[in-house]
Amino acid sequence: MSTDKKHDQTKTLDLRGLMCPEPVLRTKKILDQKPEGAVEVLVDSDINVMNLTRLANSLGLSLQSKQSDKGYVVVIESKRDSQESQESQKSKLSKESTITRTSRESETTNSKEQENHAGQTKKTSVVFIAKDTFGEGDREFSVNLLNVFLQTILQAGHRPQAILLANTGVRLMDPDSSIRKVLDDFKAEGVEVFACGLCVEFYGLKDKVKPEQITNMYAISEYLFSADKVISP
Amino acid sequence: MRVPYDNHDTDKMTTSNNESSRKLTANVKAAGCAAKISSIELKQVLSSIPRTQCPELLTSLDNFEDAAVYKITEDIAIIETVDFFPPVVDDPFLFGRIAAVNALSDIYAMGGKPVIALNVLCFPTCDYPLSVVEEILKGGQAACAEAGVTVAGGHSIQGPEPVFGLSVTGIINPKSVLTNGGAKDGDVLLLTKPLGTGVMLLGLKGSALSDLEHKQLLDSLTLLNKRALEIAKKYNVNAATDITGFGLIGHTTEMALASGLAAYLYIDDLPFFPGAIALASQGFVPAGAYGNRKTFSSYVINLEDIDVALQDLLFDPQTSGGLMFSLQEEPAMRLLAELSAAGLTASIIGGFVKGKAGQIEVKK
């Protein structure tokens, strides 16, 4: 009984004839709404199947595909549902499906939403640090405060596009600086950390900063102007 | 130097008249160098074509060089290349510029100086207004002007889908030609420009890039490899190529095969565009990457040890990619510093050792 109900909820998207990356975008749009039951997608090339496999994996969903005379039939569902259906067990009780949108209808949703589709946050931020302290005050305290600030945003999961260091801020790149470690941690998380080349030279840190982390004022200003948000502690 | 492209933003076309609001990339199946015929298919076809080789031709077809070099005198050789592809972006000026920057790159990859170029154009004049062709050619002209190259003519035909590029002639001293085959044991590989244009261009097509990602992509696509080569020529570079349609693995394999060496790449040191890994992991992977994987994965000995998204990026076909230099470690570090100081992206990404020719080890 429950399996029948589940079958009723299967949404089918016919995405044949669409070119990359449309099949992925449209499937993602449906999957992002966390539909109950499975989503069945029709596509016409194995490239589409491989890309949908990556999409399903990134969302922790299971995917099965088979080739038919119509093209490729791809079924994406939650791993639990997939297990349950395979074992013909009772599927979880589900509400009436509210999402019956087909691929063609989904086109009409607003474009802003579509822009958010790659799952990346659309808003970009950069952290711009032009001194080696957090505000003015007791020096040692102010340096520690900057360290605490960077640790906090790292642990809170904020991943700015870049951390830009200028003026005495470049001293944070000194391996002897207590703050260097958290900057390396950001780097390991994929956040670009750049120091202003002029400043590195002026403060005599040229041997202590990796050349690939040195940048120029042009690049710094481009980062600042392109970001949606600049955070300057 | 980079030239701002802000006046030719990709949205511009949609604001002009109705006719031209038809997007340039609308019917393009594979964009940029992702449109390349796969290496396997190409080899199959070429094997049945009789070879011609004359003593003046300094490059061999066997070594997959970026361009042909023909010796005129002891001190002068000419370098010939042609490169064209369907639109990668909707803005026609920008497309023209990217296609030209990409075509000119083959001359730089041989160590040469491009001097004259001819336009190669295919265009459906019924589908788009002529102003679109004009913009494409202006874009190509702008890149050539920046490179100091004279556009001396060209050839245009009607066709179902727009295609643009250049045939470029460059000059070089025959003794300083940089080929794929010159890499030496112990060399390290230095790459300019970030990797992942194929994935990023799919993201662009799907409106999935942030403004900053969009900008970083276009900055890289429109950046001539001229400056990078000029700097690199001051150092003892043993081999060079540019990373284009066959992706990082394909071009590294070609260099390794031509040089009779095994290569290694440090996966954590590869300079991917910010956002590229996330896009690849969600299935923004161009068909060309799957083709490259098919052709070249047998050369990589430990591919399954790394994330699928990173694997895809290793095979991702690059449009207007960076130069890859093979040189000893000590000059490489100085070259890295000088390129960085000039504001260019540069990274040491691996190197060559004695071993099975063409084999690539991906190290963590």
Coordinates of C-alpha atoms in Angstrom, one line a residue:
Chain A
M1 CA 0.0 0.0 0.0
S2 CA 2.7 2.4 1.0
T3 CA 4.7 1.5 -2.0
D4 CA 1.8 2.4 -4.3
K5 CA 1.5 5.7 -2.6
K6 CA 5.1 6.3 -3.1
H7 CA 4.8 5.5 -6.7
D8 CA 2.1 8.1 -7.1
Q9 CA 4.5 10.7 -5.8
T10 CA 7.2 10.0 -8.2
K11 CA 7.8 13.2 -10.3
T12 CA 9.0 12.8 -13.8
L13 CA 11.0 15.4 -15.5
D14 CA 11.5 15.1 -19.2
L15 CA 14.8 16.9 -19.8
R16 CA 15.6 15.4 -23.2
G17 CA 16.8 17.8 -25.8
L18 CA 18.3 20.3 -23.2
M19 CA 21.9 21.2 -23.3
C20 CA 24.3 21.2 -20.4
P21 CA 24.0 22.5 -17.7
E22 CA 20.2 22.7 -17.9
P23 CA 19.4 19.1 -17.0
V24 CA 21.5 19.5 -13.8
L25 CA 20.0 22.9 -13.0
R26 CA 16.4 21.8 -13.4
T27 CA 16.9 18.5 -11.5
K28 CA 18.6 20.4 -8.7
K29 CA 15.7 22.8 -8.5
I30 CA 13.3 20.0 -7.8
L31 CA 15.6 18.1 -5.4
D32 CA 16.2 21.3 -3.4
Q33 CA 12.6 21.3 -2.5
K34 CA 13.1 17.9 -0.9
P35 CA 10.2 16.2 -2.6
E36 CA 8.7 13.1 -0.9
G37 CA 9.4 10.0 -2.9
A38 CA 11.5 9.6 -6.0
V39 CA 12.3 11.9 -8.8
E40 CA 12.5 10.3 -12.2
V41 CA 14.5 12.2 -14.9
L42 CA 14.6 11.5 -18.6
V43 CA 17.8 12.6 -20.4
D44 CA 19.3 11.8 -23.7
S45 CA 23.0 11.3 -23.1
D46 CA 25.3 9.4 -20.7
I47 CA 27.0 12.7 -20.0
N48 CA 23.8 13.9 -18.4
V49 CA 23.6 10.7 -16.4
M50 CA 27.1 11.1 -15.1
N51 CA 26.5 14.7 -14.2
L52 CA 23.3 13.8 -12.4
T53 CA 25.2 11.1 -10.5
R54 CA 27.5 13.8 -9.2
L55 CA 24.6 16.0 -8.3
A56 CA 22.9 13.1 -6.4
N57 CA 26.1 12.3 -4.6
S58 CA 26.6 15.9 -3.5
L59 CA 23.1 15.9 -2.0
G60 CA 23.5 12.5 -0.4
L61 CA 20.9 10.9 -2.6
S62 CA 20.9 7.6 -4.3
L63 CA 20.6 7.3 -8.1
Q64 CA 19.8 4.5 -10.5
S65 CA 19.8 4.7 -14.2
K66 CA 18.9 2.6 -17.1
Q67 CA 19.0 3.1 -20.9
S68 CA 15.7 2.7 -22.7
D69 CA 14.4 3.5 -26.2
K70 CA 13.3 6.9 -24.8
G71 CA 16.9 7.7 -23.7
Y72 CA 18.2 7.3 -20.2
V73 CA 15.8 7.0 -17.3
V74 CA 17.4 8.2 -14.0
V75 CA 15.7 7.7 -10.7
I76 CA 16.9 9.8 -7.8
E77 CA 15.6 9.3 -4.2
S78 CA 16.8 9.5 -0.6
K79 CA 19.1 6.6 0.3
R80 CA 16.6 5.4 2.9
D81 CA 13.7 5.4 0.5
S82 CA 15.8 3.6 -2.0
Q83 CA 16.7 0.9 0.5
E84 CA 13.1 0.6 1.7
S85 CA 11.7 0.3 -1.8
Q86 CA 14.3 -2.3 -2.7
E87 CA 13.4 -4.3 0.4
S88 CA 9.7 -3.7 -0.3
Q89 CA 9.3 -2.4 3.1
K90 CA 6.8 0.0 4.4
S91 CA 7.9 3.5 3.4
K92 CA 7.5 6.3 5.7
L93 CA 4.1 7.9 6.0
S94 CA 4.0 10.9 3.7
K95 CA 1.8 13.8 3.2
E96 CA 0.1 14.5 -0.1
S97 CA 2.7 15.7 -2.5
T98 CA 2.6 19.4 -2.9
I99 CA 5.2 19.6 -5.5
T100 CA 3.9 18.6 -8.9
R101 CA 5.9 21.0 -10.9
T102 CA 7.2 19.8 -14.2
S103 CA 10.4 20.9 -15.6
R104 CA 8.8 23.3 -18.1
E105 CA 6.7 25.0 -15.3
S106 CA 9.7 25.3 -13.1
E107 CA 11.2 27.7 -15.6
T108 CA 8.9 30.4 -14.4
T109 CA 10.3 30.6 -10.9
N110 CA 12.2 33.7 -10.3
S111 CA 15.7 34.1 -11.7
K112 CA 17.2 35.1 -8.4
E113 CA 16.5 31.6 -7.1
Q114 CA 18.1 30.1 -10.2
E115 CA 21.2 32.1 -9.6
N116 CA 21.6 30.5 -6.2
H117 CA 21.5 27.1 -7.8
A118 CA 25.0 25.9 -7.5
G119 CA 24.5 25.8 -3.8
Q120 CA 27.1 28.4 -3.3
T121 CA 26.2 31.5 -1.4
K122 CA 25.7 34.2 -3.9
K123 CA 26.9 36.9 -1.5
T124 CA 30.6 37.1 -1.5
S125 CA 32.6 38.6 1.4
V126 CA 36.2 39.5 1.8
V127 CA 38.0 40.3 5.0
F128 CA 40.4 43.3 4.8
I129 CA 42.9 43.7 7.6
A130 CA 45.1 46.8 7.4
K131 CA 46.6 46.6 10.8
D132 CA 47.8 43.9 13.1
T133 CA 45.4 44.6 15.9
F134 CA 41.7 44.5 16.5
G135 CA 40.9 48.1 17.2
E136 CA 43.1 50.3 19.3
G137 CA 44.0 49.7 22.9
D138 CA 46.6 47.7 24.9
R139 CA 48.8 46.3 22.2
E140 CA 49.1 42.7 23.4
F141 CA 45.4 42.5 24.1
S142 CA 44.5 44.0 20.7
V143 CA 46.6 41.4 18.9
N144 CA 45.0 38.6 20.9
L145 CA 41.6 40.0 20.1
L146 CA 42.3 39.9 16.4
N147 CA 43.3 36.2 16.8
V148 CA 40.1 35.5 18.7
F149 CA 38.1 37.2 16.0
L150 CA 39.6 35.2 13.2
Q151 CA 39.3 31.9 15.2
T152 CA 35.6 32.7 15.9
I153 CA 34.7 33.3 12.3
L154 CA 36.6 30.2 11.2
Q155 CA 34.8 28.1 13.7
A156 CA 31.4 29.7 12.9
G157 CA 31.9 28.3 9.4
H158 CA 32.3 31.7 7.6
R159 CA 34.4 31.2 4.5
P160 CA 35.1 34.6 3.0
Q161 CA 36.4 34.6 -0.6
A162 CA 39.7 36.1 0.5
I163 CA 41.5 37.5 3.5
L164 CA 43.5 40.5 2.4
L165 CA 46.4 41.9 4.5
A166 CA 47.8 45.3 4.1
N167 CA 50.1 47.7 6.0
T168 CA 51.0 46.2 9.4
G169 CA 48.4 43.6 8.7
V170 CA 51.0 41.7 6.7
R171 CA 52.8 41.0 10.0
L172 CA 50.2 38.4 10.7
M173 CA 51.9 36.3 7.9
D174 CA 55.1 36.2 9.9
P175 CA 55.6 32.6 11.0
D176 CA 56.4 34.0 14.4
S177 CA 53.1 35.7 14.7
S178 CA 50.5 34.0 16.9
I179 CA 47.9 34.7 14.2
R180 CA 49.7 32.9 11.3
K181 CA 48.2 29.6 12.3
V182 CA 44.6 30.6 11.9
L183 CA 45.4 32.2 8.5
D184 CA 46.9 28.9 7.4
D185 CA 43.8 27.2 8.6
F186 CA 41.7 29.5 6.5
K187 CA 44.0 28.7 3.5
A188 CA 43.5 25.0 4.1
E189 CA 39.7 25.6 4.0
G190 CA 40.1 27.1 0.5
V191 CA 40.1 30.8 1.6
E192 CA 42.7 32.8 -0.3
V193 CA 45.0 34.7 2.0
F194 CA 46.9 37.5 0.3
A195 CA 49.4 40.0 1.6
C196 CA 50.1 43.4 -0.1
G197 CA 53.5 43.1 -1.8
L198 CA 54.6 46.7 -1.1
C199 CA 53.8 46.2 2.6
V200 CA 55.6 42.9 2.8
E201 CA 58.7 44.6 1.4
F202 CA 58.4 47.7 3.6
Y203 CA 58.1 45.7 6.8
G204 CA 61.0 43.4 5.7
L205 CA 58.9 40.2 5.6
K206 CA 59.8 39.2 2.0
D207 CA 61.6 36.0 3.1
K208 CA 58.8 35.0 5.4
V209 CA 55.8 35.1 3.1
K210 CA 55.3 32.6 0.3
P211 CA 55.5 34.4 -3.1
E212 CA 52.2 33.0 -4.2
Q213 CA 50.5 34.7 -1.3
I214 CA 51.9 38.1 -2.2
T215 CA 49.7 40.3 -4.4
N216 CA 49.5 43.8 -5.6
M217 CA 47.2 46.8 -5.0
Y218 CA 45.4 46.2 -8.3
A219 CA 44.3 42.7 -7.2
I220 CA 43.4 43.9 -3.7
S221 CA 41.3 46.8 -5.0
E222 CA 39.6 44.4 -7.4
Y223 CA 38.7 42.1 -4.6
L224 CA 37.3 44.9 -2.5
F225 CA 35.2 46.3 -5.3
S226 CA 33.9 43.0 -6.5
A227 CA 32.8 41.7 -3.1
D228 CA 29.3 42.1 -1.8
K229 CA 30.6 42.7 1.6
V230 CA 34.0 43.8 3.0
I231 CA 34.6 43.1 6.6
S232 CA 37.4 45.1 8.2
P233 CA 37.9 44.4 11.9
Chain B
M1 CA 48.2 44.0 -18.4
R2 CA 44.6 43.3 -17.9
V3 CA 42.1 45.4 -19.7
P4 CA 38.7 45.9 -18.0
Y5 CA 35.9 44.2 -19.7
D6 CA 33.2 46.0 -17.8
N7 CA 31.9 47.8 -20.8
H8 CA 31.2 44.5 -22.4
D9 CA 29.4 42.7 -19.7
T10 CA 27.5 39.5 -20.7
D11 CA 24.2 41.1 -19.9
K12 CA 24.6 43.8 -22.4
M13 CA 23.1 42.0 -25.4
T14 CA 19.8 41.3 -23.7
T15 CA 19.3 45.0 -23.4
S16 CA 19.6 45.8 -27.0
N17 CA 17.0 45.2 -29.7
N18 CA 14.9 42.0 -29.8
E19 CA 16.7 40.4 -32.6
S20 CA 20.1 40.5 -30.9
S21 CA 18.6 39.3 -27.6
R22 CA 19.0 35.8 -28.9
K23 CA 21.8 34.5 -26.8
L24 CA 25.1 33.7 -28.6
T25 CA 25.6 30.5 -26.6
A26 CA 22.0 29.4 -26.9
N27 CA 22.6 26.6 -29.5
V28 CA 26.2 25.8 -28.6
K29 CA 26.6 22.2 -27.7
A30 CA 30.2 22.4 -26.5
A31 CA 31.8 25.7 -25.8
G32 CA 35.4 26.8 -26.2
C33 CA 38.1 24.2 -26.2
A34 CA 35.5 21.7 -24.8
A35 CA 34.4 21.6 -28.5
K36 CA 37.6 19.9 -29.4
I37 CA 37.5 16.5 -31.2
S38 CA 38.7 13.9 -28.7
S39 CA 42.4 12.9 -28.8
I40 CA 41.5 9.3 -29.5
E41 CA 39.2 10.1 -32.5
L42 CA 41.8 12.6 -33.8
K43 CA 44.6 10.0 -33.7
Q44 CA 42.4 7.5 -35.4
V45 CA 41.7 9.9 -38.3
L46 CA 45.2 11.2 -38.6
S47 CA 46.7 7.8 -38.7
S48 CA 45.2 7.3 -42.2
I49 CA 46.5 10.6 -43.5
P50 CA 49.9 10.4 -45.2
R51 CA 52.6 12.3 -43.3
T52 CA 54.6 15.1 -44.8
Q53 CA 57.8 16.2 -43.1
C54 CA 60.4 18.6 -44.6
P55 CA 63.8 19.4 -43.1
E56 CA 62.7 22.9 -42.3
L57 CA 59.8 21.8 -40.2
L58 CA 61.2 21.8 -36.6
T59 CA 58.2 20.3 -34.9
S60 CA 57.0 16.8 -35.2
L61 CA 53.3 15.8 -35.4
D62 CA 54.1 13.0 -32.9
N63 CA 54.8 15.3 -30.1
F64 CA 51.4 17.0 -30.1
E65 CA 53.0 20.5 -30.2
D66 CA 50.9 23.6 -29.8
A67 CA 52.0 25.0 -33.2
A68 CA 54.2 24.2 -36.2
V69 CA 57.7 25.8 -36.4
Y70 CA 59.3 26.3 -39.8
K71 CA 62.9 27.3 -40.1
I72 CA 63.6 30.1 -42.6
T73 CA 67.3 30.9 -41.7
E74 CA 69.6 29.9 -38.9
D75 CA 68.2 32.7 -36.8
I76 CA 64.6 33.0 -37.9
A77 CA 61.7 30.5 -37.9
I78 CA 58.0 31.1 -38.2
I79 CA 55.4 29.6 -36.0
E80 CA 52.0 28.8 -37.4
T81 CA 48.8 28.0 -35.6
V82 CA 45.1 28.1 -36.0
D83 CA 42.5 27.9 -33.3
F84 CA 38.7 28.6 -33.3
F85 CA 35.6 27.6 -31.4
P86 CA 31.9 28.3 -30.8
P87 CA 30.9 31.1 -28.3
V88 CA 31.8 30.6 -24.7
V89 CA 29.9 33.7 -23.5
D90 CA 26.9 35.7 -24.8
D91 CA 28.7 39.0 -25.2
P92 CA 30.1 39.0 -28.8
F93 CA 33.0 41.4 -28.1
L94 CA 34.0 39.3 -25.1
F95 CA 33.7 36.1 -27.1
G96 CA 35.9 37.5 -29.9
R97 CA 38.5 38.6 -27.4
I98 CA 38.6 35.3 -25.5
A99 CA 38.9 33.3 -28.8
A100 CA 41.8 35.6 -30.0
V101 CA 43.6 35.4 -26.6
N102 CA 43.2 31.6 -26.8
A103 CA 44.6 31.4 -30.4
L104 CA 47.5 33.7 -29.7
S105 CA 48.4 31.5 -26.7
D106 CA 49.7 28.7 -29.0
I107 CA 52.5 31.0 -30.2
Y108 CA 53.5 32.0 -26.7
A109 CA 53.4 28.3 -25.7
M110 CA 56.2 27.7 -28.3
G111 CA 58.2 30.6 -26.9
G112 CA 57.5 32.8 -29.8
K113 CA 56.2 36.3 -30.6
P114 CA 53.0 36.5 -32.6
V115 CA 53.2 39.1 -35.4
I116 CA 50.2 38.8 -37.8
A117 CA 46.9 37.1 -37.6
L118 CA 44.0 36.2 -39.9
N119 CA 40.4 36.0 -38.7
V120 CA 38.6 32.7 -39.1
L121 CA 34.8 33.2 -38.9
C122 CA 31.7 31.2 -39.5
F123 CA 28.4 32.9 -38.8
P124 CA 24.7 32.5 -39.3
T125 CA 23.8 35.9 -40.6
C126 CA 20.1 35.0 -40.7
D127 CA 20.0 34.4 -37.0
Y128 CA 21.9 37.4 -35.6
P129 CA 22.2 41.0 -36.7
L130 CA 25.5 42.0 -38.4
S131 CA 26.4 44.1 -35.5
V132 CA 27.1 40.9 -33.6
V133 CA 29.8 39.9 -36.2
E134 CA 31.2 43.3 -35.9
E135 CA 31.5 43.0 -32.1
I136 CA 33.1 39.6 -32.4
L137 CA 35.7 40.9 -34.8
K138 CA 36.3 44.0 -32.6
G139 CA 36.9 41.8 -29.7
G140 CA 39.5 39.8 -31.6
Q141 CA 41.1 43.0 -32.8
A142 CA 41.3 44.3 -29.3
A143 CA 43.2 41.2 -28.1
C144 CA 45.5 41.4 -31.1
A145 CA 46.2 45.1 -30.5
E146 CA 47.1 44.4 -26.9
A147 CA 49.4 41.6 -28.1
G148 CA 51.0 43.9 -30.7
V149 CA 49.7 41.7 -33.5
T150 CA 48.4 43.0 -36.8
V151 CA 45.2 41.5 -38.1
A152 CA 45.9 41.2 -41.8
G153 CA 42.7 39.7 -43.1
G154 CA 40.7 36.6 -42.8
H155 CA 38.0 34.3 -44.1
S156 CA 34.3 34.2 -43.3
I157 CA 31.5 31.8 -44.3
Q158 CA 27.8 31.2 -43.4
G159 CA 27.2 28.4 -41.0
P160 CA 24.6 27.0 -38.6
E161 CA 26.5 28.1 -35.5
P162 CA 28.9 30.9 -34.8
V163 CA 32.6 30.0 -34.7
F164 CA 35.5 32.4 -34.4
G165 CA 39.2 32.3 -34.0
L166 CA 42.5 33.2 -35.5
S167 CA 45.2 31.8 -37.7
V168 CA 48.4 33.3 -36.2
T169 CA 51.9 33.6 -37.4
G170 CA 54.7 34.2 -35.0
I171 CA 58.5 34.5 -35.2
I172 CA 61.2 32.9 -33.1
N173 CA 64.9 32.1 -33.1
P174 CA 64.9 28.3 -34.0
K175 CA 67.3 27.7 -31.1
S176 CA 64.9 29.0 -28.5
V177 CA 61.8 27.1 -29.5
L178 CA 60.0 25.7 -26.4
T179 CA 58.5 22.3 -27.2
N180 CA 56.8 19.6 -25.3
G181 CA 59.8 17.3 -25.6
G182 CA 62.4 19.2 -23.7
A183 CA 61.5 18.5 -20.1
K184 CA 64.3 17.0 -17.9
D185 CA 64.5 14.6 -15.0
G186 CA 64.1 16.6 -11.8
D187 CA 62.3 19.5 -13.5
V188 CA 59.3 21.0 -11.7
L189 CA 56.1 22.2 -13.4
L190 CA 55.0 25.8 -13.1
L191 CA 51.5 26.7 -14.1
T192 CA 50.2 30.2 -14.8
K193 CA 46.4 30.9 -14.6
P194 CA 43.9 29.0 -12.5
L195 CA 42.3 25.7 -13.6
G196 CA 38.7 24.8 -14.2
T197 CA 37.4 27.0 -17.0
G198 CA 35.3 24.3 -18.5
V199 CA 33.4 23.7 -15.3
M200 CA 33.2 27.5 -14.6
L201 CA 31.9 28.2 -18.1
L202 CA 29.1 25.7 -17.5
G203 CA 28.4 27.4 -14.2
L204 CA 28.3 30.7 -16.1
K205 CA 25.8 29.3 -18.6
G206 CA 23.7 28.1 -15.7
S207 CA 23.9 31.5 -13.9
A208 CA 25.5 29.7 -11.0
L209 CA 28.5 32.0 -10.5
S210 CA 28.8 34.8 -7.9
D211 CA 29.9 38.1 -9.3
L212 CA 33.4 37.6 -8.0
E213 CA 33.7 34.1 -9.5
H214 CA 32.4 35.5 -12.8
K215 CA 34.9 38.3 -12.7
Q216 CA 37.8 36.0 -11.9
L217 CA 36.9 33.7 -14.7
L218 CA 36.6 36.5 -17.3
D219 CA 39.9 38.0 -16.1
S220 CA 41.6 34.8 -16.7
L221 CA 40.0 34.0 -20.0
T222 CA 40.9 37.5 -21.4
L223 CA 44.5 37.5 -20.0
L224 CA 47.2 37.2 -22.7
N225 CA 50.0 34.7 -21.9
K226 CA 52.4 37.3 -23.4
R227 CA 53.6 38.7 -20.1
A228 CA 54.0 35.3 -18.5
L229 CA 56.2 34.1 -21.4
E230 CA 58.3 37.3 -21.4
I231 CA 59.1 36.8 -17.8
A232 CA 59.7 33.0 -18.2
K233 CA 62.1 33.6 -21.1
K234 CA 64.6 35.1 -18.6
Y235 CA 64.9 31.7 -16.9
N236 CA 66.1 28.3 -18.1
V237 CA 62.9 26.8 -19.3
N238 CA 63.3 23.3 -20.7
A239 CA 59.8 22.7 -22.1
A240 CA 56.5 24.6 -22.3
T241 CA 52.9 24.2 -23.4
D242 CA 49.6 25.8 -22.7
I243 CA 46.8 24.0 -20.9
T244 CA 43.8 23.9 -23.3
G245 CA 41.3 21.4 -24.6
F246 CA 42.9 18.2 -23.3
G247 CA 43.0 19.5 -19.8
L248 CA 45.8 19.4 -17.2
I249 CA 46.2 15.6 -17.4
G250 CA 46.1 15.5 -21.2
H251 CA 48.8 18.2 -21.7
T252 CA 51.0 16.9 -18.9
T253 CA 50.8 13.4 -20.5
E254 CA 51.7 14.9 -23.8
M255 CA 54.7 16.6 -22.3
A256 CA 55.8 13.6 -20.4
L257 CA 55.4 11.3 -23.4
A258 CA 57.3 13.7 -25.7
S259 CA 60.1 14.0 -23.0
G260 CA 60.2 10.3 -22.2
L261 CA 59.6 11.0 -18.5
A262 CA 57.1 10.2 -15.8
A263 CA 55.2 13.1 -14.2
Y264 CA 53.7 13.8 -10.8
L265 CA 51.2 16.4 -9.8
Y266 CA 50.4 17.7 -6.3
I267 CA 46.6 17.7 -6.0
D268 CA 46.6 20.2 -3.1
D269 CA 48.7 22.7 -5.0
L270 CA 46.6 22.9 -8.1
P271 CA 45.1 26.4 -8.4
F272 CA 41.5 25.8 -9.1
F273 CA 39.1 28.8 -9.6
P274 CA 37.3 29.5 -6.4
G275 CA 33.9 27.7 -6.8
A276 CA 35.1 25.2 -9.3
I277 CA 35.3 22.2 -6.9
A278 CA 31.7 22.9 -5.6
L279 CA 30.4 23.2 -9.2
A280 CA 32.1 20.0 -10.4
S281 CA 30.8 18.1 -7.4
Q282 CA 27.3 19.1 -8.3
G283 CA 27.6 17.9 -11.9
F284 CA 28.7 21.0 -13.8
V285 CA 31.1 18.9 -15.8
P286 CA 31.4 19.4 -19.5
A287 CA 31.3 16.5 -22.0
G288 CA 34.9 17.2 -22.9
A289 CA 36.1 16.3 -19.4
Y290 CA 34.5 12.9 -19.8
G291 CA 36.1 12.5 -23.2
N292 CA 39.5 13.5 -21.8
R293 CA 39.0 11.1 -18.9
K294 CA 38.4 8.3 -21.4
T295 CA 41.5 9.2 -23.4
F296 CA 44.0 9.9 -20.6
S297 CA 42.9 8.2 -17.4
S298 CA 45.0 5.1 -18.1
Y299 CA 48.1 7.3 -17.7
V300 CA 47.2 8.3 -14.2
I301 CA 48.2 5.6 -11.7
N302 CA 46.3 6.5 -8.6
L303 CA 43.3 8.4 -9.8
E304 CA 40.8 6.6 -7.6
D305 CA 42.5 7.9 -4.4
I306 CA 41.2 11.5 -5.0
D307 CA 37.7 13.0 -4.9
V308 CA 35.6 12.7 -8.1
A309 CA 35.3 16.5 -8.3
L310 CA 39.0 16.9 -8.3
Q311 CA 39.4 14.1 -10.9
D312 CA 36.9 15.9 -13.1
L313 CA 38.9 19.1 -12.8
L314 CA 42.1 17.3 -13.8
F315 CA 40.4 16.3 -17.0
D316 CA 38.4 19.6 -17.5
P317 CA 39.0 21.1 -20.9
Q318 CA 40.5 24.5 -20.6
T319 CA 39.7 27.5 -22.8
S320 CA 42.4 30.2 -22.9
G321 CA 44.3 28.3 -20.2
G322 CA 47.7 29.2 -18.7
L323 CA 51.2 28.3 -19.8
M324 CA 52.9 25.4 -18.2
F325 CA 56.7 25.5 -17.9
S326 CA 59.1 22.7 -17.1
L327 CA 62.3 23.8 -15.5
Q328 CA 64.7 23.0 -12.6
E329 CA 63.5 23.8 -9.1
E330 CA 65.9 26.6 -8.3
P331 CA 65.1 28.8 -11.3
A332 CA 61.4 27.8 -10.9
M333 CA 61.2 29.3 -7.4
R334 CA 62.7 32.6 -8.8
L335 CA 60.3 32.5 -11.7
L336 CA 57.4 31.9 -9.4
A337 CA 58.4 35.0 -7.3
E338 CA 58.7 37.2 -10.4
L339 CA 55.4 36.1 -11.9
S340 CA 53.7 36.6 -8.6
A341 CA 55.2 40.0 -8.2
A342 CA 53.9 40.9 -11.7
G343 CA 50.4 40.1 -10.4
L344 CA 50.1 36.8 -12.3
T345 CA 48.7 33.6 -10.9
A346 CA 51.6 31.1 -10.7
S347 CA 52.0 27.8 -8.9
I348 CA 54.4 25.0 -8.8
I349 CA 52.1 22.0 -9.4
G350 CA 54.4 19.0 -9.9
G351 CA 57.3 17.8 -11.8
F352 CA 59.1 15.1 -13.9
V353 CA 61.1 12.1 -12.8
K354 CA 62.6 9.1 -14.6
G355 CA 60.1 6.4 -15.0
K356 CA 57.5 5.1 -17.4
A357 CA 57.1 7.7 -20.1
G358 CA 53.7 9.5 -19.9
Q359 CA 52.7 8.1 -16.5
I360 CA 51.3 10.5 -14.0
E361 CA 51.2 10.1 -10.3
V362 CA 48.8 12.3 -8.4
K363 CA 50.2 13.1 -5.0
K364 CA 48.4 14.5 -2.0

